[in-house]
């Protein structure tokens, strides 16, 4: 692309590095999924520190294992999980803006707290949008730095805006907006239309018992294990699925559907996690405990609008 | 669910409503669903984020910074109050033809279907290619269209063990539905042939070949025609 220059080179690729803008919209009727950052909160703050408008593409780094070399002087920010990041082997604080000089090495090691870190660069990462979005969805082969949805691989180059700027505003995220990923999250769930079809004891269990994040967890969805939930409906005709929908297959173990979910599905649903509850869940490693708590759509909307005003 | 009136609006998070129009899958749903899609586009305009129609429902996703759920509900109620079926939908629905090479190397379940139906493979092919289907829903993968309904003699449950890798273009049957895989993917449908049609193309305007309500015919072609049209004649990989 003519309006971009190489910003970073991948020295070593970790398990999963994907460019994510706000997501791919208007094409779900074709069976194309939403994509976008699974932790909207950390992604939005990384872009904000880098001085970018809402929706700029940032790099989602899952688990770590990624080494990047600056090909030019850059202004960046990292938010989300503490993946033991270092800059030329010196510890790099999370939730902060920082500078990289050409030739410096940024390394993400392994999860210390949380699961996914977001790296934003002033001016945003550049790539050709596919179906209107840069978001990488590997399963669909769409988007990302190569347009084919592939995760980062060694020697890949990440393009940035030529006039990158220095970022603007505060250089770090205020403490009250930094989640404690070690605390047990209470995930807000808006009850859905089939809630009354679940047995009373199952509903009590859903909102009062501990849930454990299963190792079957990815950008499509996160399976929770715990008490078996019983629903009078076992399957339904497939219908559209929103972000955060919590479906309960016949085995009674709920699955919270995230950004890369299938567009339609036929299991009964408890309801939907709020966007910020999805973001928090996306930072939970397998084995972590979570709780579910019911919230009205009105309250969830208030919370979401307050969140978005921070980035207006 | 029985006894509750239709249509009804069901909560779907802070930015969505699921409009439930029907209880059962029926071709007669299509003129209503396509009309609802069209009317929602008009009623929501810029505040519309996505529409996900499926057999009996439409998920409407709106911009939660522009509308509250209550405001979106009001718009949907107004749309539903004046909804009239897209009368010409059946006649106007585009007819898409999918050139298909029916062959056991492309469709290893052809003998299974023939045995179940007590028919010859040629009759199975004639039956599948002899009907016009409608697109009831898209999902599972970009451009994957669920079409129905195949004749009763072709009805066949999904494979017990899905294949890890189904080649692009593979034409299959599951239950009374038929579909073609737009890209290589895992899948459990009974494969009976392969189409040369490109069902999803990121470089084409509109991206997908098939849309909700479209009429579709599978046209039997020879291997030569299939290859001339750009079909990939490589057989399935051994061991699924």
Short mmCIF file of C-alpha atoms in Angstrom, two decimals:
data_model
loop_
_atom_site.label_atom_id
_atom_site.label_comp_id
_atom_site.label_asym_id
_atom_site.label_seq_id
_atom_site.Cartn_x
_atom_site.Cartn_y
_atom_site.Cartn_z
CA UNK A 1 0.00 0.00 0.00
CA UNK A 2 1.32 3.40 -0.97
CA UNK A 3 0.26 5.23 2.20
CA UNK A 4 2.15 2.94 4.52
CA UNK A 5 5.69 2.01 5.46
CA UNK A 6 7.16 -0.98 7.25
CA UNK A 7 7.02 -0.43 11.00
CA UNK A 8 7.83 -3.76 12.61
CA UNK A 9 9.38 -7.05 11.55
CA UNK A 10 8.38 -10.33 13.14
CA UNK A 11 11.55 -11.98 14.44
CA UNK A 12 9.73 -14.84 16.13
CA UNK A 13 6.00 -15.54 15.96
CA UNK A 14 4.11 -16.70 19.02
CA UNK A 15 1.06 -18.97 18.97
CA UNK A 16 -1.35 -16.28 17.78
CA UNK A 17 -0.80 -12.71 16.64
CA UNK A 18 -3.68 -11.11 14.71
CA UNK A 19 -4.46 -7.59 13.54
CA UNK A 20 -7.89 -6.46 14.73
CA UNK A 21 -9.84 -3.33 13.92
CA UNK A 22 -13.39 -2.86 15.29
CA UNK A 23 -14.69 -5.81 13.26
CA UNK A 24 -16.45 -6.72 10.03
CA UNK A 25 -20.02 -5.46 9.80
CA UNK A 26 -22.88 -5.62 7.33
CA UNK A 27 -21.87 -9.00 5.91
CA UNK A 28 -23.17 -11.44 8.53
CA UNK A 29 -26.12 -12.28 6.30
CA UNK A 30 -23.54 -13.90 3.98
CA UNK A 31 -22.34 -16.13 6.80
CA UNK A 32 -19.28 -13.95 7.48
CA UNK A 33 -18.45 -13.59 11.16
CA UNK A 34 -17.88 -10.33 13.08
CA UNK A 35 -14.20 -10.56 14.07
CA UNK A 36 -12.61 -7.73 15.99
CA UNK A 37 -10.78 -7.65 19.33
CA UNK A 38 -12.06 -10.19 21.87
CA UNK A 39 -10.97 -7.80 24.63
CA UNK A 40 -12.62 -4.60 23.46
CA UNK A 41 -11.58 -2.78 26.65
CA UNK A 42 -7.81 -3.31 26.35
CA UNK A 43 -7.87 -2.82 22.57
CA UNK A 44 -9.68 0.51 22.92
CA UNK A 45 -7.25 1.79 25.57
CA UNK A 46 -4.19 0.77 23.54
CA UNK A 47 -5.48 2.75 20.58
CA UNK A 48 -6.38 5.68 22.80
CA UNK A 49 -2.87 5.90 24.29
CA UNK A 50 -1.43 5.74 20.78
CA UNK A 51 -3.60 8.72 19.82
CA UNK A 52 -5.75 6.72 17.39
CA UNK A 53 -9.44 7.19 16.66
CA UNK A 54 -11.87 4.40 17.60
CA UNK A 55 -11.55 1.50 15.17
CA UNK A 56 -7.84 1.62 14.30
CA UNK A 57 -6.20 -1.76 13.80
CA UNK A 58 -4.08 -3.00 16.71
CA UNK A 59 -2.21 -6.25 17.19
CA UNK A 60 -3.85 -8.86 19.42
CA UNK A 61 -1.14 -11.00 21.01
CA UNK A 62 -2.42 -14.21 22.62
CA UNK A 63 -0.20 -16.03 25.16
CA UNK A 64 3.03 -14.25 24.12
CA UNK A 65 6.04 -15.88 22.45
CA UNK A 66 6.28 -12.99 19.98
CA UNK A 67 9.41 -11.00 19.16
CA UNK A 68 9.22 -7.84 17.03
CA UNK A 69 11.99 -5.57 15.74
CA UNK A 70 11.33 -1.89 14.95
CA UNK A 71 12.20 -0.98 11.37
CA UNK A 72 11.86 2.73 12.16
CA UNK A 73 11.21 4.99 15.16
CA UNK A 74 7.73 4.36 16.48
CA UNK A 75 5.29 5.43 19.19
CA UNK A 76 3.32 2.48 20.60
CA UNK A 77 1.17 1.42 23.54
CA UNK A 78 0.50 -1.93 25.12
CA UNK A 79 -2.63 -2.76 27.16
CA UNK A 80 -4.35 -5.87 28.46
CA UNK A 81 -2.55 -8.95 29.72
CA UNK A 82 0.86 -8.83 31.35
CA UNK A 83 2.75 -11.13 29.00
CA UNK A 84 6.14 -10.33 30.51
CA UNK A 85 6.92 -7.80 27.78
CA UNK A 86 10.47 -6.45 27.45
CA UNK A 87 12.05 -3.74 25.33
CA UNK A 88 15.67 -4.64 24.59
CA UNK A 89 15.44 -7.02 27.57
CA UNK A 90 14.29 -4.30 30.02
CA UNK A 91 10.83 -4.86 31.54
CA UNK A 92 8.11 -2.89 29.74
CA UNK A 93 5.13 -1.68 31.80
CA UNK A 94 1.65 -2.51 30.54
CA UNK A 95 -1.15 0.06 30.08
CA UNK A 96 1.42 2.67 28.95
CA UNK A 97 2.62 4.46 25.84
CA UNK A 98 6.26 3.93 24.89
CA UNK A 99 8.74 4.70 22.12
CA UNK A 100 10.82 2.29 20.07
CA UNK A 101 13.85 3.33 18.09
CA UNK A 102 14.69 1.59 14.86
CA UNK A 103 16.46 -1.67 15.67
CA UNK A 104 15.03 -2.10 19.14
CA UNK A 105 13.48 -5.45 20.09
CA UNK A 106 10.05 -5.87 21.71
CA UNK A 107 9.41 -9.29 23.19
CA UNK A 108 6.27 -10.83 24.66
CA UNK A 109 7.24 -13.82 26.83
CA UNK A 110 4.38 -15.72 28.49
CA UNK A 111 1.22 -14.94 30.46
CA UNK A 112 1.87 -13.54 33.93
CA UNK A 113 -1.62 -12.10 34.36
CA UNK A 114 -4.33 -12.31 31.71
CA UNK A 115 -4.16 -13.93 28.29
CA UNK A 116 -4.14 -11.31 25.53
CA UNK A 117 -2.15 -8.11 25.10
CA UNK A 118 -2.94 -5.38 22.57
CA UNK A 119 -0.18 -3.47 20.84
CA UNK A 120 -1.25 -0.25 19.15
CA UNK A 121 0.95 2.03 17.08
CA UNK A 122 0.44 5.76 16.56
CA UNK A 123 -1.43 6.11 13.27
CA UNK A 124 -2.60 2.49 13.39
CA UNK A 125 -1.35 -0.65 11.67
CA UNK A 126 -2.06 -0.59 7.97
CA UNK A 127 -3.36 -3.38 5.74
CA UNK A 128 -5.80 -3.68 2.87
CA UNK A 129 -9.34 -4.07 4.26
CA UNK A 130 -11.15 -7.23 3.20
CA UNK A 131 -14.97 -6.97 3.12
CA UNK A 132 -14.57 -3.58 4.77
CA UNK A 133 -12.32 -4.63 7.64
CA UNK A 134 -8.71 -5.41 8.56
CA UNK A 135 -9.78 -7.85 11.30
CA UNK A 136 -8.06 -11.20 10.83
CA UNK A 137 -10.32 -14.26 10.96
CA UNK A 138 -8.14 -17.29 10.28
CA UNK A 139 -11.03 -19.73 9.88
CA UNK A 140 -12.50 -17.64 7.06
CA UNK A 141 -9.18 -16.66 5.53
CA UNK A 142 -10.11 -12.98 5.71
CA UNK A 143 -8.25 -9.85 6.80
CA UNK A 144 -5.09 -9.37 8.81
CA UNK A 145 -1.68 -8.16 7.70
CA UNK A 146 -1.70 -10.44 4.64
CA UNK A 147 -5.41 -10.19 3.77
CA UNK A 148 -5.71 -13.98 4.17
CA UNK A 149 -6.42 -14.06 7.88
CA UNK A 150 -3.17 -15.83 8.69
CA UNK A 151 -1.63 -15.31 12.12
CA UNK A 152 1.76 -13.59 12.20
CA UNK A 153 4.71 -15.71 11.10
CA UNK A 154 8.45 -15.09 11.35
CA UNK A 155 9.74 -12.48 8.87
CA UNK A 156 6.28 -10.99 8.31
CA UNK A 157 6.31 -7.20 8.11
CA UNK A 158 3.76 -4.96 9.78
CA UNK A 159 2.95 -1.75 7.96
CA UNK A 160 2.22 1.54 9.72
CA UNK A 161 1.18 5.04 8.68
CA UNK A 162 4.09 7.04 7.27
CA UNK A 163 3.31 10.09 9.44
CA UNK A 164 2.85 8.16 12.64
CA UNK A 165 2.78 10.97 15.21
CA UNK A 166 3.69 10.74 18.88
CA UNK A 167 0.37 9.77 20.40
CA UNK A 168 -1.55 12.30 22.46
CA UNK A 169 -3.21 12.73 25.82
CA UNK A 170 -2.28 10.77 28.92
CA UNK A 171 0.62 8.36 28.56
CA UNK A 172 -0.93 5.72 30.78
CA UNK A 173 -4.33 4.27 31.61
CA UNK A 174 -5.78 5.50 34.94
CA UNK A 175 -5.74 2.82 37.63
CA UNK A 176 -9.52 2.48 37.84
CA UNK A 177 -9.61 1.32 34.21
CA UNK A 178 -7.02 -1.43 34.68
CA UNK A 179 -8.80 -4.70 35.48
CA UNK A 180 -7.31 -7.07 38.02
CA UNK A 181 -7.11 -10.24 35.97
CA UNK A 182 -6.32 -12.26 39.12
CA UNK A 183 -9.71 -11.46 40.70
CA UNK A 184 -12.67 -13.74 40.01
CA UNK A 185 -14.73 -11.83 37.43
CA UNK A 186 -18.47 -11.41 37.78
CA UNK A 187 -19.61 -11.58 34.18
CA UNK A 188 -22.79 -9.57 33.51
CA UNK A 189 -25.36 -11.54 31.53
CA UNK A 190 -28.54 -10.09 30.05
CA UNK A 191 -31.24 -12.79 30.27
CA UNK A 192 -32.61 -13.91 26.91
CA UNK A 193 -35.85 -15.18 25.48
CA UNK A 194 -35.31 -18.83 26.45
CA UNK A 195 -34.39 -18.14 30.07
CA UNK A 196 -37.81 -19.36 31.27
CA UNK A 197 -37.28 -22.68 29.50
CA UNK A 198 -34.43 -23.55 31.87
CA UNK A 199 -35.32 -25.42 35.04
CA UNK A 200 -35.44 -23.28 38.18
CA UNK A 201 -32.65 -25.21 39.86
CA UNK A 202 -30.49 -24.71 36.78
CA UNK A 203 -31.09 -20.97 36.81
CA UNK A 204 -30.17 -20.83 40.49
CA UNK A 205 -27.01 -22.78 39.73
CA UNK A 206 -26.15 -20.62 36.72
CA UNK A 207 -26.05 -17.43 38.78
CA UNK A 208 -24.85 -18.77 42.13
CA UNK A 209 -22.29 -21.46 41.44
CA UNK A 210 -18.69 -21.28 40.28
CA UNK A 211 -17.86 -21.78 36.62
CA UNK A 212 -14.48 -22.84 35.30
CA UNK A 213 -13.05 -21.75 31.95
CA UNK A 214 -12.53 -24.91 29.92
CA UNK A 215 -9.53 -25.46 27.67
CA UNK A 216 -11.94 -25.44 24.73
CA UNK A 217 -11.70 -21.66 24.51
CA UNK A 218 -10.75 -19.56 21.51
CA UNK A 219 -11.89 -16.50 19.57
CA UNK A 220 -15.11 -18.30 18.56
CA UNK A 221 -16.24 -19.02 22.07
CA UNK A 222 -15.39 -20.05 25.60
CA UNK A 223 -16.85 -23.18 27.15
CA UNK A 224 -17.58 -23.06 30.86
CA UNK A 225 -17.70 -26.19 33.01
CA UNK A 226 -19.74 -26.51 36.19
CA UNK A 227 -23.18 -27.66 37.23
CA UNK A 228 -25.13 -29.25 34.42
CA UNK A 229 -27.90 -26.91 33.20
CA UNK A 230 -31.19 -28.39 32.07
CA UNK A 231 -33.40 -26.74 29.49
CA UNK A 232 -36.78 -27.97 28.32
CA UNK A 233 -35.76 -27.06 24.79
CA UNK A 234 -32.98 -29.26 23.47
CA UNK A 235 -32.52 -27.80 20.04
CA UNK A 236 -34.13 -25.14 17.94
CA UNK A 237 -34.15 -24.04 14.33
CA UNK A 238 -30.88 -22.15 13.75
CA UNK A 239 -31.11 -18.42 14.25
CA UNK A 240 -28.80 -15.40 14.37
CA UNK A 241 -26.34 -15.19 17.27
CA UNK A 242 -25.24 -11.92 18.83
CA UNK A 243 -21.92 -11.19 20.53
CA UNK A 244 -21.76 -12.78 23.97
CA UNK A 245 -24.70 -15.16 23.44
CA UNK A 246 -24.44 -17.94 26.02
CA UNK A 247 -25.71 -21.12 24.41
CA UNK A 248 -26.32 -24.35 26.28
CA UNK A 249 -25.92 -27.56 24.25
CA UNK A 250 -27.51 -30.82 25.47
CA UNK A 251 -24.48 -31.57 27.68
CA UNK A 252 -25.61 -28.66 29.89
CA UNK A 253 -22.27 -26.83 29.79
CA UNK A 254 -22.62 -23.26 28.54
CA UNK A 255 -20.54 -21.71 25.77
CA UNK A 256 -20.11 -17.92 25.63
CA UNK A 257 -19.82 -16.93 21.98
CA UNK A 258 -17.22 -14.30 21.14
CA UNK A 259 -16.18 -12.32 18.07
CA UNK A 260 -15.43 -15.19 15.66
CA UNK A 261 -18.62 -17.14 16.51
CA UNK A 262 -20.71 -18.87 13.88
CA UNK A 263 -23.36 -16.47 12.55
CA UNK A 264 -26.33 -18.76 13.29
CA UNK A 265 -26.92 -21.59 15.75
CA UNK A 266 -29.64 -23.74 17.23
CA UNK A 267 -29.03 -24.25 20.95
CA UNK A 268 -31.13 -22.56 23.62
CA UNK A 269 -29.47 -19.57 25.24
CA UNK A 270 -29.36 -18.24 28.78
CA UNK A 271 -28.92 -14.78 27.33
CA UNK A 272 -25.97 -12.64 26.30
CA UNK A 273 -22.89 -11.41 28.13
CA UNK A 274 -22.40 -7.65 27.89
CA UNK A 275 -19.61 -6.48 25.55
CA UNK A 276 -17.43 -5.62 28.56
CA UNK A 277 -18.12 -9.00 30.18
CA UNK A 278 -16.95 -10.64 26.94
CA UNK A 279 -13.81 -8.51 27.10
CA UNK A 280 -13.11 -9.63 30.65
CA UNK A 281 -13.76 -13.30 29.84
CA UNK A 282 -11.30 -13.06 26.95
CA UNK A 283 -8.52 -12.54 29.51
CA UNK A 284 -9.26 -15.77 31.41
CA UNK A 285 -6.90 -18.68 30.93
CA UNK A 286 -8.33 -22.21 31.06
CA UNK A 287 -8.86 -23.25 34.68
CA UNK A 288 -9.82 -19.77 35.91
CA UNK A 289 -12.99 -19.37 37.92
CA UNK A 290 -15.77 -17.01 36.79
CA UNK A 291 -19.21 -16.10 38.10
CA UNK A 292 -22.31 -15.05 36.17
CA UNK A 293 -24.54 -12.22 37.32
CA UNK A 294 -27.82 -11.07 35.77
CA UNK A 295 -28.12 -7.50 34.51
CA UNK A 296 -30.80 -5.64 32.57
CA UNK A 297 -30.14 -4.52 29.01
CA UNK A 298 -30.76 -0.92 30.15
CA UNK A 299 -28.05 -1.06 32.78
CA UNK A 300 -25.70 -2.80 30.38
CA UNK A 301 -26.32 -0.09 27.82
CA UNK A 302 -25.56 2.66 30.37
CA UNK A 303 -22.28 0.97 31.23
CA UNK A 304 -21.40 0.51 27.55
CA UNK A 305 -22.18 4.13 26.67
CA UNK A 306 -20.06 5.37 29.60
CA UNK A 307 -17.23 3.18 28.31
CA UNK A 308 -17.55 4.49 24.75
CA UNK A 309 -17.60 8.12 25.95
CA UNK A 310 -14.05 7.60 27.23
CA UNK A 311 -12.98 7.19 23.60
CA UNK A 312 -15.20 9.78 21.92
CA UNK B 1 -43.02 -21.89 22.98
CA UNK B 2 -46.40 -22.99 21.77
CA UNK B 3 -49.22 -20.61 22.51
CA UNK B 4 -47.12 -17.46 22.39
CA UNK B 5 -48.18 -15.21 19.59
CA UNK B 6 -46.17 -14.45 16.51
CA UNK B 7 -44.53 -12.35 15.36
CA UNK B 8 -42.70 -11.43 18.53
CA UNK B 9 -39.57 -9.54 19.49
CA UNK B 10 -37.05 -11.31 21.68
CA UNK B 11 -34.26 -9.56 23.57
CA UNK B 12 -30.84 -10.18 22.07
CA UNK B 13 -28.40 -8.18 24.16
CA UNK B 14 -28.03 -4.41 24.39
CA UNK B 15 -27.77 -3.94 20.64
CA UNK B 16 -30.14 -6.48 19.12
CA UNK B 17 -33.65 -7.83 18.76
CA UNK B 18 -34.53 -11.21 17.35
CA UNK B 19 -37.73 -11.00 15.32
CA UNK B 20 -39.44 -14.37 15.43
CA UNK B 21 -41.90 -14.64 12.56
CA UNK B 22 -42.58 -18.38 12.29
CA UNK B 23 -42.31 -21.59 14.29
CA UNK B 24 -41.48 -23.98 11.44
CA UNK B 25 -39.32 -24.09 8.33
CA UNK B 26 -41.44 -23.41 5.26
CA UNK B 27 -40.85 -22.01 1.80
CA UNK B 28 -43.83 -19.73 2.44
CA UNK B 29 -41.74 -17.91 5.09
CA UNK B 30 -39.39 -16.47 2.47
CA UNK B 31 -41.52 -13.62 1.06
CA UNK B 32 -42.09 -12.39 4.64
CA UNK B 33 -38.44 -12.68 5.64
CA UNK B 34 -37.14 -10.92 2.54
CA UNK B 35 -39.72 -8.15 3.03
CA UNK B 36 -38.67 -7.77 6.66
CA UNK B 37 -34.99 -7.49 5.68
CA UNK B 38 -35.83 -4.80 3.14
CA UNK B 39 -38.06 -2.83 5.54
CA UNK B 40 -35.51 -2.97 8.37
CA UNK B 41 -32.83 -1.54 6.09
CA UNK B 42 -35.11 1.41 5.43
CA UNK B 43 -36.33 1.84 9.00
CA UNK B 44 -32.89 1.73 10.65
CA UNK B 45 -30.73 3.38 7.99
CA UNK B 46 -27.38 4.43 9.42
CA UNK B 47 -28.22 2.92 12.81
CA UNK B 48 -28.26 -0.58 11.32
CA UNK B 49 -25.17 -2.67 12.05
CA UNK B 50 -26.13 -6.12 10.77
CA UNK B 51 -29.06 -8.29 9.75
CA UNK B 52 -28.94 -12.06 10.15
CA UNK B 53 -31.95 -13.74 8.57
CA UNK B 54 -32.48 -17.45 9.11
CA UNK B 55 -35.29 -19.96 8.42
CA UNK B 56 -37.89 -18.41 10.76
CA UNK B 57 -36.21 -15.37 12.32
CA UNK B 58 -34.32 -12.16 11.69
CA UNK B 59 -31.65 -10.91 14.09
CA UNK B 60 -31.46 -7.12 13.90
CA UNK B 61 -28.26 -5.59 15.28
CA UNK B 62 -28.27 -1.82 15.72
CA UNK B 63 -25.76 0.80 16.85
CA UNK B 64 -26.22 1.06 20.64
CA UNK B 65 -24.76 4.58 20.61
CA UNK B 66 -27.55 5.71 18.27
CA UNK B 67 -30.55 3.83 19.67
CA UNK B 68 -31.67 2.27 22.94
CA UNK B 69 -33.26 -1.18 22.84
CA UNK B 70 -36.61 0.48 23.56
CA UNK B 71 -36.22 2.85 20.59
CA UNK B 72 -35.18 0.00 18.32
CA UNK B 73 -38.15 -2.02 19.53
CA UNK B 74 -40.51 0.82 18.57
CA UNK B 75 -39.08 0.92 15.06
CA UNK B 76 -39.43 -2.83 14.71
CA UNK B 77 -43.01 -2.77 15.98
CA UNK B 78 -43.85 -0.18 13.34
CA UNK B 79 -42.16 -2.26 10.64
CA UNK B 80 -44.08 -5.36 11.70
CA UNK B 81 -47.40 -3.51 11.85
CA UNK B 82 -47.16 -2.64 8.16
CA UNK B 83 -45.26 -5.70 6.95
CA UNK B 84 -46.61 -7.21 3.78
CA UNK B 85 -45.09 -10.24 2.10
CA UNK B 86 -42.77 -9.58 -0.76
CA UNK B 87 -45.38 -10.93 -3.21
CA UNK B 88 -43.08 -11.06 -6.15
CA UNK B 89 -40.31 -12.68 -4.14
CA UNK B 90 -40.94 -16.09 -5.65
CA UNK B 91 -41.08 -14.87 -9.21
CA UNK B 92 -38.39 -12.23 -8.85
CA UNK B 93 -35.98 -14.31 -6.80
CA UNK B 94 -32.84 -14.78 -8.87
CA UNK B 95 -32.43 -18.24 -10.34
CA UNK B 96 -28.86 -19.42 -9.81
CA UNK B 97 -27.50 -22.42 -11.66
CA UNK B 98 -24.69 -24.42 -10.13
CA UNK B 99 -22.90 -26.60 -12.71
CA UNK B 100 -22.25 -29.85 -10.88
CA UNK B 101 -20.22 -32.92 -11.76
CA UNK B 102 -21.94 -35.81 -10.03
CA UNK B 103 -19.31 -38.50 -9.63
CA UNK B 104 -18.32 -40.97 -6.94
CA UNK B 105 -14.80 -39.53 -6.76
CA UNK B 106 -16.30 -36.11 -6.01
CA UNK B 107 -19.29 -37.40 -4.08
CA UNK B 108 -18.40 -40.57 -2.18
CA UNK B 109 -21.87 -40.87 -0.60
CA UNK B 110 -23.66 -41.34 -3.95
CA UNK B 111 -23.75 -45.15 -3.44
CA UNK B 112 -24.98 -44.71 0.17
CA UNK B 113 -27.88 -42.56 -0.97
CA UNK B 114 -28.73 -44.94 -3.81
CA UNK B 115 -28.74 -47.90 -1.45
CA UNK B 116 -30.93 -46.13 1.13
CA UNK B 117 -33.44 -45.11 -1.53
CA UNK B 118 -33.32 -48.39 -3.44
CA UNK B 119 -32.57 -46.40 -6.56
CA UNK B 120 -29.72 -46.27 -9.08
CA UNK B 121 -27.02 -43.60 -8.76
CA UNK B 122 -28.26 -42.13 -12.04
CA UNK B 123 -31.76 -41.76 -10.59
CA UNK B 124 -30.38 -40.12 -7.46
CA UNK B 125 -28.54 -37.60 -9.63
CA UNK B 126 -31.61 -36.97 -11.78
CA UNK B 127 -33.69 -36.42 -8.66
CA UNK B 128 -31.24 -33.94 -7.09
CA UNK B 129 -30.64 -32.05 -10.34
CA UNK B 130 -34.32 -32.11 -11.30
CA UNK B 131 -35.62 -29.81 -8.60
CA UNK B 132 -35.43 -26.08 -7.87
CA UNK B 133 -34.39 -25.25 -4.32
CA UNK B 134 -34.67 -22.13 -2.23
CA UNK B 135 -32.02 -20.58 0.03
CA UNK B 136 -33.44 -20.68 3.58
CA UNK B 137 -30.41 -19.39 5.46
CA UNK B 138 -26.69 -18.65 5.17
CA UNK B 139 -24.19 -19.50 7.86
CA UNK B 140 -21.54 -21.96 9.04
CA UNK B 141 -19.00 -20.33 6.70
CA UNK B 142 -18.93 -17.35 4.32
CA UNK B 143 -21.29 -18.08 1.43
CA UNK B 144 -22.54 -21.41 2.81
CA UNK B 145 -26.24 -21.53 1.81
CA UNK B 146 -28.69 -23.95 3.41
CA UNK B 147 -31.13 -24.96 0.67
CA UNK B 148 -34.26 -27.03 0.67
CA UNK B 149 -35.98 -29.18 0.42
CA UNK B 150 -34.66 -32.26 -1.32
CA UNK B 151 -37.08 -35.03 -2.27
CA UNK B 152 -37.87 -37.53 0.45
CA UNK B 153 -35.93 -40.25 -1.37
CA UNK B 154 -32.75 -38.18 -0.97
CA UNK B 155 -33.19 -37.56 2.76
CA UNK B 156 -30.13 -38.74 4.64
CA UNK B 157 -28.72 -37.94 8.13
CA UNK B 158 -25.30 -36.34 8.54
CA UNK B 159 -22.23 -38.57 8.66
CA UNK B 160 -21.57 -39.94 12.14
CA UNK B 161 -17.98 -38.76 11.92
CA UNK B 162 -17.56 -35.48 10.07
CA UNK B 163 -14.73 -35.24 7.55
CA UNK B 164 -11.79 -33.08 8.58
CA UNK B 165 -11.43 -31.70 5.08
CA UNK B 166 -14.23 -31.31 2.56
CA UNK B 167 -13.00 -29.86 -0.77
CA UNK B 168 -14.32 -26.51 -1.99
CA UNK B 169 -17.35 -26.88 -4.27
CA UNK B 170 -18.47 -30.16 -2.71
CA UNK B 171 -22.24 -30.62 -2.99
CA UNK B 172 -23.90 -32.40 -0.10
CA UNK B 173 -27.12 -33.44 1.56
CA UNK B 174 -28.01 -33.41 5.27
CA UNK B 175 -31.50 -34.34 6.34
CA UNK B 176 -33.71 -32.72 3.70
CA UNK B 177 -31.30 -29.87 3.04
CA UNK B 178 -28.68 -29.49 0.36
CA UNK B 179 -25.68 -27.16 0.12
CA UNK B 180 -22.34 -26.59 -1.56
CA UNK B 181 -19.17 -25.87 0.42
CA UNK B 182 -17.73 -22.48 -0.66
CA UNK B 183 -14.25 -23.31 0.68
CA UNK B 184 -12.33 -26.23 2.11
CA UNK B 185 -13.66 -26.94 5.58
CA UNK B 186 -14.57 -29.71 7.98
CA UNK B 187 -18.05 -31.08 7.37
CA UNK B 188 -20.47 -33.91 7.93
CA UNK B 189 -22.76 -33.67 4.91
CA UNK B 190 -23.24 -36.58 2.50
CA UNK B 191 -21.26 -35.62 -0.60
CA UNK B 192 -22.74 -36.37 -4.02
CA UNK B 193 -20.76 -34.20 -6.44
CA UNK B 194 -18.85 -30.99 -6.91
CA UNK B 195 -19.78 -27.64 -8.45
CA UNK B 196 -17.48 -25.38 -10.44
CA UNK B 197 -19.39 -22.31 -9.23
CA UNK B 198 -17.50 -19.87 -7.02
CA UNK B 199 -19.90 -19.44 -4.13
CA UNK B 200 -17.89 -16.84 -2.28
CA UNK B 201 -15.44 -14.43 -3.85
CA UNK B 202 -13.94 -11.56 -1.87
CA UNK B 203 -13.17 -9.71 -5.11
CA UNK B 204 -16.71 -9.84 -6.50
CA UNK B 205 -19.27 -7.16 -5.78
CA UNK B 206 -21.59 -8.51 -3.11
CA UNK B 207 -19.03 -11.25 -2.33
CA UNK B 208 -21.51 -14.14 -2.17
CA UNK B 209 -23.23 -15.86 -5.11
CA UNK B 210 -26.34 -16.88 -3.15
CA UNK B 211 -28.67 -14.83 -0.94
CA UNK B 212 -31.69 -15.60 1.22
CA UNK B 213 -34.68 -16.54 -0.93
CA UNK B 214 -32.70 -17.22 -4.13
CA UNK B 215 -33.85 -20.11 -6.32
CA UNK B 216 -31.12 -22.62 -7.10
CA UNK B 217 -30.75 -25.45 -9.60
CA UNK B 218 -27.90 -27.92 -9.73
CA UNK B 219 -27.14 -28.58 -13.39
CA UNK B 220 -25.45 -31.91 -14.12
CA UNK B 221 -22.34 -31.45 -16.28
CA UNK B 222 -19.66 -33.78 -17.59
CA UNK B 223 -16.15 -33.82 -16.23
CA UNK B 224 -14.95 -31.90 -19.31
CA UNK B 225 -17.51 -29.14 -18.83
CA UNK B 226 -16.76 -29.04 -15.11
CA UNK B 227 -13.06 -28.53 -15.79
CA UNK B 228 -13.70 -26.02 -18.56
CA UNK B 229 -15.76 -23.99 -16.08
CA UNK B 230 -12.83 -23.96 -13.67
CA UNK B 231 -13.84 -26.86 -11.43
CA UNK B 232 -11.15 -28.71 -9.49
CA UNK B 233 -11.36 -32.42 -10.41
CA UNK B 234 -8.85 -33.65 -7.84
CA UNK B 235 -10.36 -36.55 -5.88
CA UNK B 236 -10.99 -36.46 -2.15
CA UNK B 237 -7.95 -37.04 0.00
CA UNK B 238 -7.72 -40.60 1.27
CA UNK B 239 -8.57 -41.19 4.92
CA UNK B 240 -10.93 -38.24 4.86
#
